[in-house]
Amino acid sequence: MNIFVANLNFKVRSSKLQEVFEQYGEVSSARIILDRKTRRSKGYGFVEMPNEIEGQKAILAMNGYELEERAIIVQEANPRTAPAGGDDRAE
């Protein structure tokens, strides 16, 4: 299960995100999204938990949890979709 985590303090690192979610089960990955130019946190990230039940428990428990002085927003991540528009060039 892919979990979206927002409103993160810019100081939070991926390792801390993984640590707090491991309280609810196995975490296969945790990553903070960084700005490509500045390499600074954008204030959100994703946690991947292979067990659906553990993932749901984590979402319920962690939504609104105060992490590094900020109440985080935790929800199931929306699946990625292809970019809109596509290639409209005529051949």
Tab-separated table of N, CA, C and O in Angstrom:
chain	number	residue	atom	x	y	z
A	1	MET	N	0.842	-1.172	0.000
A	1	MET	CA	0.000	0.000	0.000
A	1	MET	C	0.887	1.234	0.000
A	1	MET	O	1.828	1.324	0.783
A	2	ASN	N	0.575	2.175	-0.880
A	2	ASN	CA	1.330	3.413	-0.971
A	2	ASN	C	0.583	4.494	-0.185
A	2	ASN	O	-0.594	4.732	-0.414
A	3	ILE	N	1.288	5.131	0.741
A	3	ILE	CA	0.695	6.116	1.639
A	3	ILE	C	1.310	7.478	1.389
A	3	ILE	O	2.540	7.625	1.331
A	4	PHE	N	0.456	8.490	1.236
A	4	PHE	CA	0.870	9.867	1.025
A	4	PHE	C	0.925	10.562	2.383
A	4	PHE	O	-0.006	10.465	3.176
A	5	VAL	N	2.017	11.273	2.637
A	5	VAL	CA	2.196	11.993	3.902
A	5	VAL	C	2.527	13.444	3.579
A	5	VAL	O	3.500	13.723	2.868
A	6	ALA	N	1.692	14.379	4.061
A	6	ALA	CA	1.877	15.801	3.747
A	6	ALA	C	1.988	16.623	5.029
A	6	ALA	O	1.772	16.126	6.130
A	7	ASN	N	2.303	17.895	4.842
A	7	ASN	CA	2.487	18.873	5.919
A	7	ASN	C	3.663	18.494	6.813
A	7	ASN	O	3.652	18.732	8.019
A	8	LEU	N	4.692	17.905	6.191
A	8	LEU	CA	5.882	17.517	6.944
A	8	LEU	C	6.768	18.730	7.221
A	8	LEU	O	6.914	19.610	6.362
A	9	ASN	N	7.366	18.740	8.390
A	9	ASN	CA	8.382	19.735	8.708
A	9	ASN	C	9.526	19.519	7.714
A	9	ASN	O	9.891	18.382	7.411
A	10	PHE	N	10.099	20.594	7.210
A	10	PHE	CA	11.150	20.489	6.195
A	10	PHE	C	12.419	19.812	6.719
A	10	PHE	O	13.271	19.415	5.944
A	11	LYS	N	12.529	19.653	8.027
A	11	LYS	CA	13.695	19.001	8.626
A	11	LYS	C	13.552	17.474	8.668
A	11	LYS	O	14.526	16.779	8.901
A	12	VAL	N	12.343	16.950	8.481
A	12	VAL	CA	12.108	15.499	8.566
A	12	VAL	C	12.803	14.798	7.396
A	12	VAL	O	12.674	15.207	6.246
A	13	ARG	N	13.521	13.745	7.706
A	13	ARG	CA	14.232	12.947	6.704
A	13	ARG	C	13.494	11.627	6.483
A	13	ARG	O	12.690	11.196	7.302
A	14	SER	N	13.814	10.959	5.409
A	14	SER	CA	13.181	9.681	5.070
A	14	SER	C	13.341	8.654	6.185
A	14	SER	O	12.416	7.895	6.474
A	15	SER	N	14.492	8.624	6.820
A	15	SER	CA	14.736	7.658	7.889
A	15	SER	C	13.785	7.875	9.068
A	15	SER	O	13.304	6.915	9.667
A	16	LYS	N	13.483	9.121	9.394
A	16	LYS	CA	12.549	9.425	10.482
A	16	LYS	C	11.133	9.006	10.096
A	16	LYS	O	10.396	8.458	10.912
A	17	LEU	N	10.766	9.264	8.848
A	17	LEU	CA	9.446	8.869	8.354
A	17	LEU	C	9.285	7.352	8.458
A	17	LEU	O	8.269	6.852	8.938
A	18	GLN	N	10.308	6.617	8.047
A	18	GLN	CA	10.265	5.161	8.130
A	18	GLN	C	10.147	4.715	9.585
A	18	GLN	O	9.338	3.848	9.918
A	19	GLU	N	10.916	5.325	10.452
A	19	GLU	CA	10.919	4.959	11.874
A	19	GLU	C	9.529	5.095	12.502
A	19	GLU	O	9.078	4.191	13.203
A	20	VAL	N	8.832	6.198	12.258
A	20	VAL	CA	7.530	6.396	12.902
A	20	VAL	C	6.456	5.468	12.315
A	20	VAL	O	5.569	5.028	13.038
A	21	PHE	N	6.553	5.127	11.033
A	21	PHE	CA	5.560	4.239	10.430
A	21	PHE	C	5.820	2.773	10.764
A	21	PHE	O	4.894	1.964	10.737
A	22	GLU	N	7.050	2.411	11.097
A	22	GLU	CA	7.363	1.024	11.455
A	22	GLU	C	6.664	0.586	12.735
A	22	GLU	O	6.575	-0.606	13.009
A	23	GLN	N	6.131	1.519	13.505
A	23	GLN	CA	5.359	1.174	14.703
A	23	GLN	C	4.110	0.369	14.326
A	23	GLN	O	3.546	-0.331	15.162
A	24	TYR	N	3.681	0.479	13.068
A	24	TYR	CA	2.435	-0.152	12.624
A	24	TYR	C	2.650	-1.342	11.705
A	24	TYR	O	1.694	-1.963	11.268
A	25	GLY	N	3.898	-1.647	11.382
A	25	GLY	CA	4.184	-2.802	10.543
A	25	GLY	C	5.396	-2.584	9.663
A	25	GLY	O	6.130	-1.601	9.796
A	26	GLU	N	5.582	-3.516	8.755
A	26	GLU	CA	6.735	-3.471	7.853
A	26	GLU	C	6.629	-2.307	6.878
A	26	GLU	O	5.583	-2.076	6.268
A	27	VAL	N	7.726	-1.581	6.737
A	27	VAL	CA	7.811	-0.477	5.782
A	27	VAL	C	8.846	-0.875	4.735
A	27	VAL	O	10.009	-1.106	5.060
A	28	SER	N	8.417	-0.992	3.473
A	28	SER	CA	9.367	-1.380	2.431
A	28	SER	C	10.131	-0.170	1.894
A	28	SER	O	11.247	-0.315	1.418
A	29	SER	N	9.547	1.026	1.994
A	29	SER	CA	10.277	2.239	1.622
A	29	SER	C	9.589	3.463	2.205
A	29	SER	O	8.384	3.459	2.451
A	30	ALA	N	10.392	4.496	2.428
A	30	ALA	CA	9.882	5.789	2.877
A	30	ALA	C	10.751	6.835	2.200
A	30	ALA	O	11.979	6.742	2.228
A	31	ARG	N	10.113	7.813	1.563
A	31	ARG	CA	10.911	8.824	0.884
A	31	ARG	C	10.247	10.195	0.964
A	31	ARG	O	9.035	10.323	0.839
A	32	ILE	N	11.087	11.178	1.183
A	32	ILE	CA	10.671	12.571	1.193
A	32	ILE	C	10.921	13.102	-0.221
A	32	ILE	O	11.968	12.842	-0.814
A	33	ILE	N	9.975	13.835	-0.756
A	33	ILE	CA	10.131	14.398	-2.093
A	33	ILE	C	10.940	15.693	-1.998
A	33	ILE	O	10.626	16.566	-1.191
A	34	LEU	N	11.987	15.777	-2.824
A	34	LEU	CA	12.882	16.926	-2.813
A	34	LEU	C	12.709	17.774	-4.063
A	34	LEU	O	12.417	17.244	-5.141
A	35	ASP	N	12.937	19.061	-3.911
A	35	ASP	CA	12.963	19.969	-5.053
A	35	ASP	C	14.196	19.626	-5.886
A	35	ASP	O	15.297	19.495	-5.341
A	36	ARG	N	14.038	19.489	-7.187
A	36	ARG	CA	15.154	19.079	-8.053
A	36	ARG	C	16.297	20.086	-8.073
A	36	ARG	O	17.461	19.707	-8.135
A	37	LYS	N	15.976	21.357	-8.014
A	37	LYS	CA	17.024	22.383	-8.092
A	37	LYS	C	17.719	22.603	-6.759
A	37	LYS	O	18.946	22.650	-6.692
A	38	THR	N	16.955	22.772	-5.698
A	38	THR	CA	17.535	23.118	-4.403
A	38	THR	C	17.872	21.911	-3.543
A	38	THR	O	18.616	22.039	-2.580
A	39	ARG	N	17.300	20.746	-3.863
A	39	ARG	CA	17.472	19.506	-3.096
A	39	ARG	C	16.904	19.633	-1.685
A	39	ARG	O	17.239	18.875	-0.801
A	40	ARG	N	16.000	20.590	-1.471
A	40	ARG	CA	15.329	20.762	-0.185
A	40	ARG	C	13.980	20.052	-0.221
A	40	ARG	O	13.364	19.908	-1.264
A	41	SER	N	13.519	19.652	0.956
A	41	SER	CA	12.241	18.969	1.077
A	41	SER	C	11.105	19.839	0.565
A	41	SER	O	11.093	21.052	0.770
A	42	LYS	N	10.123	19.189	-0.075
A	42	LYS	CA	8.921	19.893	-0.501
A	42	LYS	C	7.821	19.793	0.556
A	42	LYS	O	6.734	20.311	0.367
A	43	GLY	N	8.091	19.097	1.658
A	43	GLY	CA	7.137	19.004	2.746
A	43	GLY	C	6.147	17.860	2.622
A	43	GLY	O	5.154	17.820	3.328
A	44	TYR	N	6.426	16.926	1.727
A	44	TYR	CA	5.579	15.736	1.622
A	44	TYR	C	6.412	14.549	1.183
A	44	TYR	O	7.553	14.694	0.748
A	45	GLY	N	5.820	13.363	1.334
A	45	GLY	CA	6.542	12.158	0.961
A	45	GLY	C	5.603	10.975	0.843
A	45	GLY	O	4.375	11.125	0.917
A	46	PHE	N	6.191	9.804	0.685
A	46	PHE	CA	5.430	8.573	0.502
A	46	PHE	C	6.049	7.464	1.343
A	46	PHE	O	7.267	7.378	1.474
A	47	VAL	N	5.179	6.638	1.888
A	47	VAL	CA	5.598	5.454	2.644
A	47	VAL	C	4.935	4.258	1.977
A	47	VAL	O	3.738	4.275	1.695
A	48	GLU	N	5.717	3.229	1.710
A	48	GLU	CA	5.202	2.000	1.100
A	48	GLU	C	5.181	0.910	2.168
A	48	GLU	O	6.208	0.612	2.776
A	49	MET	N	3.977	0.358	2.394
A	49	MET	CA	3.814	-0.743	3.343
A	49	MET	C	3.195	-1.923	2.583
A	49	MET	O	2.115	-1.775	2.006
A	50	PRO	N	3.875	-3.075	2.557
A	50	PRO	CA	3.378	-4.206	1.762
A	50	PRO	C	2.084	-4.823	2.285
A	50	PRO	O	1.317	-5.395	1.518
A	51	ASN	N	1.801	-4.697	3.579
A	51	ASN	CA	0.603	-5.286	4.160
A	51	ASN	C	-0.516	-4.247	4.212
A	51	ASN	O	-0.396	-3.214	4.878
A	52	GLU	N	-1.605	-4.519	3.518
A	52	GLU	CA	-2.746	-3.586	3.406
A	52	GLU	C	-3.345	-3.243	4.773
A	52	GLU	O	-3.654	-2.093	5.055
A	53	ILE	N	-3.513	-4.236	5.620
A	53	ILE	CA	-4.119	-4.013	6.948
A	53	ILE	C	-3.224	-3.124	7.803
A	53	ILE	O	-3.696	-2.182	8.449
A	54	GLU	N	-1.918	-3.395	7.788
A	54	GLU	CA	-0.980	-2.567	8.544
A	54	GLU	C	-0.968	-1.142	7.995
A	54	GLU	O	-0.892	-0.172	8.754
A	55	GLY	N	-1.067	-1.005	6.687
A	55	GLY	CA	-1.115	0.307	6.056
A	55	GLY	C	-2.330	1.106	6.490
A	55	GLY	O	-2.235	2.297	6.806
A	56	GLN	N	-3.483	0.452	6.525
A	56	GLN	CA	-4.708	1.128	6.966
A	56	GLN	C	-4.612	1.547	8.432
A	56	GLN	O	-5.049	2.648	8.792
A	57	LYS	N	-4.033	0.691	9.268
A	57	LYS	CA	-3.843	1.038	10.677
A	57	LYS	C	-2.931	2.262	10.813
A	57	LYS	O	-3.184	3.145	11.625
A	58	ALA	N	-1.877	2.291	10.012
A	58	ALA	CA	-0.946	3.417	10.052
A	58	ALA	C	-1.639	4.715	9.632
A	58	ALA	O	-1.449	5.758	10.261
A	59	ILE	N	-2.457	4.647	8.589
A	59	ILE	CA	-3.181	5.838	8.124
A	59	ILE	C	-4.091	6.367	9.228
A	59	ILE	O	-4.079	7.562	9.543
A	60	LEU	N	-4.866	5.476	9.840
A	60	LEU	CA	-5.788	5.893	10.905
A	60	LEU	C	-5.049	6.482	12.101
A	60	LEU	O	-5.475	7.487	12.669
A	61	ALA	N	-3.946	5.860	12.481
A	61	ALA	CA	-3.209	6.310	13.655
A	61	ALA	C	-2.380	7.573	13.404
A	61	ALA	O	-2.252	8.415	14.291
A	62	MET	N	-1.834	7.694	12.203
A	62	MET	CA	-0.880	8.770	11.946
A	62	MET	C	-1.503	10.046	11.395
A	62	MET	O	-0.881	11.103	11.461
A	63	ASN	N	-2.702	9.989	10.846
A	63	ASN	CA	-3.330	11.201	10.315
A	63	ASN	C	-3.600	12.163	11.475
A	63	ASN	O	-4.295	11.828	12.416
A	64	GLY	N	-3.008	13.341	11.412
A	64	GLY	CA	-3.141	14.327	12.478
A	64	GLY	C	-2.059	14.214	13.548
A	64	GLY	O	-1.980	15.049	14.443
A	65	TYR	N	-1.216	13.190	13.452
A	65	TYR	CA	-0.121	12.981	14.403
A	65	TYR	C	0.852	14.155	14.311
A	65	TYR	O	1.171	14.639	13.223
A	66	GLU	N	1.326	14.613	15.466
A	66	GLU	CA	2.276	15.718	15.469
A	66	GLU	C	3.686	15.167	15.357
A	66	GLU	O	4.169	14.458	16.240
A	67	LEU	N	4.341	15.493	14.258
A	67	LEU	CA	5.709	15.054	13.982
A	67	LEU	C	6.563	16.292	13.772
A	67	LEU	O	6.285	17.096	12.869
A	68	GLU	N	7.559	16.461	14.628
A	68	GLU	CA	8.437	17.632	14.537
A	68	GLU	C	7.623	18.935	14.526
A	68	GLU	O	7.824	19.799	13.667
A	69	GLU	N	6.674	19.014	15.450
A	69	GLU	CA	5.869	20.218	15.684
A	69	GLU	C	4.866	20.554	14.580
A	69	GLU	O	4.404	21.681	14.474
A	70	ARG	N	4.534	19.579	13.729
A	70	ARG	CA	3.522	19.801	12.694
A	70	ARG	C	2.575	18.616	12.644
A	70	ARG	O	3.008	17.467	12.670
A	71	ALA	N	1.270	18.905	12.552
A	71	ALA	CA	0.272	17.845	12.420
A	71	ALA	C	0.293	17.365	10.974
A	71	ALA	O	-0.019	18.128	10.057
A	72	ILE	N	0.685	16.114	10.778
A	72	ILE	CA	0.824	15.604	9.416
A	72	ILE	C	-0.510	15.101	8.873
A	72	ILE	O	-1.404	14.724	9.618
A	73	ILE	N	-0.616	15.113	7.570
A	73	ILE	CA	-1.785	14.606	6.855
A	73	ILE	C	-1.363	13.277	6.237
A	73	ILE	O	-0.361	13.215	5.522
A	74	VAL	N	-2.115	12.230	6.529
A	74	VAL	CA	-1.763	10.886	6.049
A	74	VAL	C	-2.991	10.276	5.379
A	74	VAL	O	-4.067	10.235	5.968
A	75	GLN	N	-2.809	9.820	4.143
A	75	GLN	CA	-3.912	9.184	3.415
A	75	GLN	C	-3.352	8.228	2.376
A	75	GLN	O	-2.170	8.288	2.037
A	76	GLU	N	-4.223	7.363	1.876
A	76	GLU	CA	-3.793	6.450	0.822
A	76	GLU	C	-3.432	7.283	-0.407
A	76	GLU	O	-4.160	8.205	-0.780
A	77	ALA	N	-2.299	6.967	-1.014
A	77	ALA	CA	-1.846	7.713	-2.184
A	77	ALA	C	-2.711	7.371	-3.387
A	77	ALA	O	-3.127	6.223	-3.561
A	78	ASN	N	-2.981	8.370	-4.207
A	78	ASN	CA	-3.684	8.136	-5.462
A	78	ASN	C	-2.728	7.475	-6.438
A	78	ASN	O	-1.550	7.825	-6.480
A	79	PRO	N	-3.216	6.535	-7.241
A	79	PRO	CA	-2.324	5.903	-8.222
A	79	PRO	C	-1.849	6.929	-9.249
A	79	PRO	O	-2.572	7.860	-9.574
A	80	ARG	N	-0.636	6.743	-9.702
A	80	ARG	CA	-0.084	7.636	-10.731
A	80	ARG	C	-0.802	7.414	-12.041
A	80	ARG	O	-1.116	6.286	-12.408
A	81	THR	N	-1.030	8.501	-12.757
A	81	THR	CA	-1.663	8.406	-14.069
A	81	THR	C	-0.726	8.978	-15.117
A	81	THR	O	0.185	9.742	-14.808
A	82	ALA	N	-0.961	8.627	-16.355
A	82	ALA	CA	-0.151	9.147	-17.456
A	82	ALA	C	-0.403	10.645	-17.593
A	82	ALA	O	-1.495	11.127	-17.323
A	83	PRO	N	0.600	11.400	-18.014
A	83	PRO	CA	0.415	12.835	-18.198
A	83	PRO	C	-0.703	13.124	-19.195
A	83	PRO	O	-0.863	12.416	-20.192
A	84	ALA	N	-1.463	14.148	-18.930
A	84	ALA	CA	-2.562	14.539	-19.831
A	84	ALA	C	-2.001	15.080	-21.133
A	84	ALA	O	-0.931	15.663	-21.170
A	85	GLY	N	-2.733	14.896	-22.193
A	85	GLY	CA	-2.333	15.471	-23.477
A	85	GLY	C	-1.704	14.479	-24.409
A	85	GLY	O	-2.171	14.254	-25.491
A	86	GLY	N	-0.611	13.893	-23.975
A	86	GLY	CA	0.061	12.931	-24.839
A	86	GLY	C	0.753	13.610	-26.005
A	86	GLY	O	1.002	14.803	-26.019
A	87	ASP	N	1.031	12.851	-27.032
A	87	ASP	CA	1.733	13.355	-28.203
A	87	ASP	C	0.727	13.585	-29.322
A	87	ASP	O	0.177	12.649	-29.878
A	88	ASP	N	0.476	14.848	-29.648
A	88	ASP	CA	-0.538	15.192	-30.650
A	88	ASP	C	0.051	15.446	-32.031
A	88	ASP	O	-0.647	15.885	-32.929
A	89	ARG	N	1.337	15.174	-32.208
A	89	ARG	CA	1.949	15.470	-33.501
A	89	ARG	C	1.443	14.534	-34.597
A	89	ARG	O	1.305	13.341	-34.391
A	90	ALA	N	1.186	15.088	-35.751
A	90	ALA	CA	0.787	14.280	-36.911
A	90	ALA	C	2.056	13.737	-37.563
A	90	ALA	O	3.053	14.397	-37.613
A	91	GLU	N	1.959	12.543	-38.091
A	91	GLU	CA	3.122	11.956	-38.760
A	91	GLU	C	3.068	12.112	-40.245
A	91	GLU	O	2.120	12.176	-40.866
